[in-house]
XYZ file of C-alpha atoms in Angstrom:
352
model
C -24.433 -16.939 19.819
C -22.277 -18.226 16.934
C -19.941 -20.996 18.131
C -16.233 -20.279 17.928
C -14.250 -22.752 15.851
C -10.683 -23.975 15.857
C -9.907 -24.119 12.135
C -6.957 -25.810 10.470
C -6.504 -24.089 7.113
C -4.477 -26.063 4.577
C -2.983 -24.194 1.637
C -0.098 -24.446 -0.800
C 0.206 -20.719 -1.345
C 0.219 -17.703 0.969
C 2.063 -14.367 0.937
C 5.517 -15.401 2.123
C 6.218 -11.942 3.487
C 4.084 -8.811 3.936
C 3.200 -7.409 0.511
C 4.154 -10.581 -1.398
C 2.158 -11.021 -4.609
C 1.738 -14.810 -4.240
C -1.472 -16.193 -2.759
C -2.641 -12.726 -1.780
C -6.323 -13.685 -1.537
C -5.705 -16.372 1.101
C -4.317 -13.948 3.689
C -7.444 -11.790 4.082
C -9.560 -14.943 4.257
C -7.434 -16.361 7.093
C -7.183 -13.084 8.979
C -10.828 -12.228 8.359
C -11.928 -15.522 9.911
C -9.612 -14.912 12.880
C -11.040 -11.405 13.294
C -14.485 -12.948 13.753
C -13.247 -14.696 16.879
C -12.228 -18.067 15.477
C -8.839 -19.680 16.053
C -6.949 -20.221 12.796
C -3.952 -22.506 12.293
C -2.543 -22.199 8.786
C -0.563 -25.143 7.380
C 1.563 -24.478 4.281
C 4.805 -25.686 2.674
C 8.005 -23.989 3.739
C 9.721 -21.753 1.188
C 13.079 -19.933 1.319
C 11.289 -16.574 1.088
C 8.956 -17.167 4.059
C 9.320 -14.300 6.524
C 6.385 -14.739 8.860
C 6.258 -14.805 12.668
C 4.750 -17.791 14.434
C 1.511 -15.867 14.984
C 0.107 -12.758 13.357
C -3.295 -11.081 13.591
C -4.835 -14.178 15.131
C -3.387 -16.618 12.582
C -0.819 -19.203 13.734
C 1.561 -20.333 10.999
C 2.846 -23.885 10.555
C 5.252 -24.093 7.610
C 6.415 -27.654 7.013
C 9.651 -28.713 5.331
C 9.562 -31.490 2.767
C 12.376 -31.029 0.232
C 15.663 -32.936 0.695
C 17.441 -30.306 -1.438
C 16.912 -26.495 -1.588
C 16.403 -26.712 -5.360
C 13.339 -28.909 -4.810
C 11.299 -26.275 -2.968
C 8.911 -26.092 -5.924
C 5.682 -27.260 -4.330
C 3.118 -24.475 -4.094
C 3.580 -20.702 -4.321
C 2.713 -20.766 -8.053
C 5.905 -22.748 -8.760
C 4.490 -26.200 -9.532
C 3.151 -25.432 -13.014
C 5.023 -24.315 -16.114
C 3.234 -21.249 -17.518
C 0.122 -22.597 -15.735
C -0.269 -25.131 -18.526
C 1.651 -28.235 -17.410
C 3.118 -29.585 -14.185
C 6.878 -29.254 -13.738
C 8.831 -32.489 -13.572
C 10.468 -31.424 -10.300
C 7.057 -30.674 -8.795
C 5.767 -34.100 -9.783
C 8.879 -35.737 -8.332
C 8.644 -33.967 -4.990
C 4.833 -34.089 -4.699
C 4.704 -37.376 -2.722
C 7.066 -35.941 -0.098
C 5.187 -32.634 0.112
C 1.750 -34.244 0.216
C 2.785 -36.722 2.883
C 4.365 -34.059 5.057
C 1.426 -31.704 4.537
C -1.010 -34.445 5.594
C 1.161 -35.347 8.591
C 1.433 -31.719 9.720
C -2.275 -30.934 9.236
C -3.283 -34.081 11.125
C -0.893 -33.323 14.007
C -2.052 -29.694 14.305
C -5.722 -30.714 14.169
C -5.253 -33.215 16.975
C -2.991 -31.037 19.116
C -5.165 -27.924 18.845
C -8.543 -29.681 19.130
C -9.691 -28.572 15.694
C -13.412 -28.357 15.024
C -13.198 -27.646 11.272
C -10.841 -28.149 8.327
C -10.533 -25.632 5.483
C -8.641 -26.568 2.310
C -7.583 -23.997 -0.296
C -7.345 -25.332 -3.874
C -9.254 -28.612 -3.949
C -6.082 -30.240 -5.266
C -4.110 -30.508 -3.092
C -5.361 -28.433 -0.131
C -8.893 -29.787 -0.050
C -7.738 -33.385 -0.412
C -5.078 -32.966 2.298
C -7.563 -31.379 4.703
C -10.124 -34.113 4.053
C -7.649 -36.917 4.720
C -5.983 -35.265 7.715
C -9.198 -35.167 9.769
C -11.870 -37.363 8.121
C -14.429 -36.846 10.885
C -14.325 -33.051 11.023
C -16.492 -30.682 8.958
C -14.697 -29.654 5.772
C -14.779 -26.462 3.713
C -13.056 -26.390 0.318
C -12.230 -23.108 -1.456
C -11.600 -23.142 -5.212
C -9.297 -20.630 -6.870
C -8.850 -21.659 -10.513
C -5.802 -23.731 -11.406
C -6.887 -26.465 -8.984
C -10.066 -27.108 -10.956
C -8.059 -27.122 -14.194
C -5.656 -29.727 -12.763
C -8.598 -31.859 -11.601
C -10.204 -31.661 -15.046
C -6.966 -32.504 -16.846
C -5.239 -35.231 -14.822
C -7.290 -38.368 -13.998
C -5.639 -39.113 -10.598
C -6.249 -35.507 -9.511
C -9.848 -35.772 -10.724
C -10.513 -38.779 -8.510
C -8.953 -37.094 -5.484
C -10.859 -33.857 -6.118
C -14.162 -35.712 -6.468
C -13.589 -37.345 -3.078
C -12.863 -34.016 -1.364
C -15.715 -32.163 -3.064
C -18.254 -34.835 -2.169
C -16.998 -34.893 1.424
C -17.138 -31.115 1.843
C -19.981 -29.551 3.796
C -19.377 -26.314 1.892
C -17.493 -25.410 -1.287
C -16.677 -21.794 -2.092
C -15.688 -20.576 -5.539
C -14.509 -17.121 -6.527
C -16.623 -17.227 -9.704
C -19.733 -18.870 -11.118
C -17.580 -20.501 -13.802
C -15.543 -22.322 -11.144
C -18.660 -23.230 -9.185
C -20.262 -24.864 -12.240
C -17.083 -26.777 -13.035
C -16.892 -27.994 -9.419
C -20.398 -29.421 -9.716
C -19.318 -31.189 -12.907
C -16.449 -32.719 -10.924
C -18.820 -34.103 -8.315
C -19.615 -31.327 -5.827
C -23.161 -31.146 -4.448
C -24.667 -28.043 -6.105
C -26.618 -27.196 -2.940
C -23.350 -26.876 -1.023
C -21.502 -24.709 -3.557
C -21.517 -20.944 -3.177
C -19.856 -18.129 -5.110
C -17.813 -15.821 -2.889
C -15.780 -13.242 -4.868
C -12.547 -12.025 -3.342
C -12.566 -8.906 -1.200
C -10.293 -5.903 -1.662
C -8.110 -4.005 0.799
C -9.599 -0.551 0.172
C -6.845 1.139 2.175
C -4.215 -0.187 -0.209
C -6.294 -0.027 -3.403
C -7.977 3.362 -3.653
C -7.840 6.527 -5.764
C -4.606 8.380 -5.036
C -3.883 11.528 -7.075
C -0.374 11.757 -5.598
C 0.581 8.428 -7.192
C -0.139 9.835 -10.635
C 3.005 11.946 -10.637
C 5.240 9.740 -8.478
C 5.030 6.481 -10.417
C 5.041 8.202 -13.791
C 8.207 10.091 -12.814
C 9.887 6.845 -11.745
C 9.084 5.349 -15.158
C 10.042 8.495 -17.025
C 6.580 8.802 -18.617
C 5.724 12.382 -19.702
C 2.488 13.837 -18.405
C 0.986 13.930 -21.903
C 1.663 10.244 -22.681
C -0.985 7.745 -21.552
C 0.222 5.108 -19.103
C -1.274 1.617 -19.458
C -0.709 -0.804 -16.588
C -1.115 -4.583 -16.401
C 0.034 -7.022 -13.734
C 0.033 -10.729 -13.015
C 2.066 -13.865 -13.375
C 3.575 -14.134 -16.834
C 1.672 -17.252 -17.884
C -0.557 -18.148 -20.830
C -3.956 -17.602 -19.240
C -3.115 -13.971 -18.445
C -3.089 -13.139 -22.177
C -0.231 -10.637 -22.015
C 1.069 -11.628 -25.462
C -2.158 -10.267 -26.986
C -1.800 -7.013 -25.067
C 1.781 -6.541 -26.257
C 0.769 -7.233 -29.855
C -2.047 -4.693 -29.532
C 0.449 -1.985 -28.593
C 1.630 -1.813 -32.205
C -1.700 -0.143 -33.069
C -0.989 2.782 -30.713
C 1.119 5.080 -32.874
C 1.574 8.786 -33.466
C -0.681 10.899 -31.281
C -2.092 7.723 -29.732
C 1.305 6.487 -28.556
C 1.313 5.116 -24.997
C 3.541 3.328 -22.502
C 2.644 -0.136 -21.218
C 4.024 -0.942 -17.752
C 3.814 -4.698 -17.151
C 4.342 -5.975 -13.620
C 5.006 -9.579 -12.684
C 7.307 -12.497 -13.344
C 6.900 -15.999 -14.711
C 7.876 -18.599 -17.267
C 6.959 -16.459 -20.264
C 9.087 -13.451 -19.364
C 11.800 -14.062 -21.968
C 9.205 -14.764 -24.657
C 7.225 -11.621 -23.804
C 10.358 -9.462 -23.728
C 11.317 -10.761 -27.169
C 7.802 -10.055 -28.418
C 7.973 -6.496 -27.080
C 11.428 -5.991 -28.628
C 9.975 -6.776 -32.063
C 7.596 -3.806 -31.863
C 8.578 -1.037 -34.297
C 10.418 1.867 -32.685
C 7.674 4.208 -33.870
C 4.959 2.557 -31.785
C 4.211 2.377 -28.104
C 6.828 1.055 -25.674
C 6.631 -1.734 -23.105
C 8.356 -1.507 -19.709
C 8.809 -4.712 -17.694
C 8.624 -3.976 -13.970
C 9.391 -7.435 -12.583
C 7.937 -8.654 -9.288
C 5.865 -6.007 -7.515
C 4.669 -6.093 -3.938
C 1.066 -5.236 -3.192
C 1.817 -1.633 -2.218
C 3.544 -1.068 -5.556
C 0.636 -2.643 -7.442
C -1.750 -0.284 -5.657
C 0.392 2.712 -6.558
C 0.602 1.745 -10.232
C -3.137 1.078 -10.435
C -3.796 4.564 -9.089
C -1.231 6.210 -11.365
C -2.265 4.573 -14.638
C -4.642 6.103 -17.144
C -5.902 2.645 -18.120
C -5.532 -0.819 -16.582
C -5.796 -3.814 -18.921
C -6.605 -7.346 -17.756
C -6.402 -9.433 -20.976
C -7.222 -12.816 -19.409
C -8.032 -15.692 -21.766
C -8.880 -19.368 -21.658
C -5.543 -20.706 -22.842
C -5.040 -23.453 -25.407
C -4.774 -26.051 -22.633
C -8.144 -24.973 -21.216
C -6.892 -23.168 -18.115
C -8.495 -19.866 -17.129
C -8.396 -17.509 -14.161
C -11.083 -17.881 -11.522
C -11.282 -14.152 -10.841
C -8.062 -12.119 -11.129
C -7.473 -9.993 -8.030
C -6.367 -7.092 -10.192
C -9.897 -6.732 -11.626
C -11.410 -6.064 -8.199
C -8.434 -3.930 -7.159
C -8.765 -1.751 -10.268
C -12.469 -1.231 -9.643
C -11.665 -0.133 -6.087
C -9.007 2.251 -7.376
C -11.372 3.871 -9.851
C -8.994 3.664 -12.833
C -10.454 2.900 -16.266
C -10.468 -0.873 -16.879
C -10.274 -2.775 -20.162
C -10.707 -6.521 -19.802
C -12.260 -9.709 -21.165
C -15.108 -11.898 -19.895
C -12.823 -14.883 -19.278
C -13.528 -16.999 -16.199
C -15.335 -15.021 -13.529
C -14.560 -11.545 -14.858
C -17.824 -11.150 -16.755
C -19.801 -11.601 -13.539
C -18.234 -8.615 -11.755
C -17.871 -6.010 -14.528
C -20.476 -4.409 -16.767
C -19.449 -3.362 -20.257
C -19.691 0.380 -20.762
C -20.281 1.091 -17.069
C -17.537 -0.417 -14.931
C -15.229 -1.636 -17.713
C -14.768 -1.981 -21.434
């Protein structure tokens, strides 16, 4: 019989409310582990948008406060990096407070609950925090993308990541690209495994009814192709290249691009879209979308585009959720091979 564990899961990002688009892949991991009979205590920074009960589906939540001022709640939840290229000054300033309080909370929960295992998401800082909070407990570190980039780019983060990776009994990566880079940072190759994200097939599935509903809300005629893309508006998502490509869809090939998400590049991308000639395809900015809305748009689109790139700073997605979600929905997918994408799609069969 498989032993039941008491797991303290340390993360800096998690859906703050049901349907939130931030940290979506961590929730099914936490709840999936709980569903297998293990006890899960999730430790994460507090955020003004957190709307979670103390316990839900077998996961107990422990959100810790660290910021002396509301404006300094910028640690985690995809807020610490500017366009996913550089760390924000405010995030650097508040990091010592957040890291110390995260360590203190994880250590206290591990001791109080009799933890048997620590699980850190993002090697920096989740893996490091988990390793230091309970040095004698087995450690699992899960890599998601930007954490490896930070470790490769900033020497202090590299040293901390190397410590956590070498201490870990298991390291999971959502793509082979991340796994190889983790080994280069010091992880034991025999302990690294690639585990792609799963998909909620109830939320992301073919839905003919969405075709008319979402198109009507956008005012897209039935005979005009609808292209959909979604993600944080940051460099590695490559949305500027997608917008520029729209100028080639003219005349009978005219289409509408619906772009969901928010981020540091929104003003720049809106300006880029505004410079498109009136005679070519249009771009509609949808803003932040919850997961139900993303599922509906994926099902209603004629084509989904995931134009991920390795940006000029060297950052790249591990494996964008929207790739797996589009495949589950059955909508035509156009994408790149950046990061882990090339390992899950096959040109001419499951994507172009």
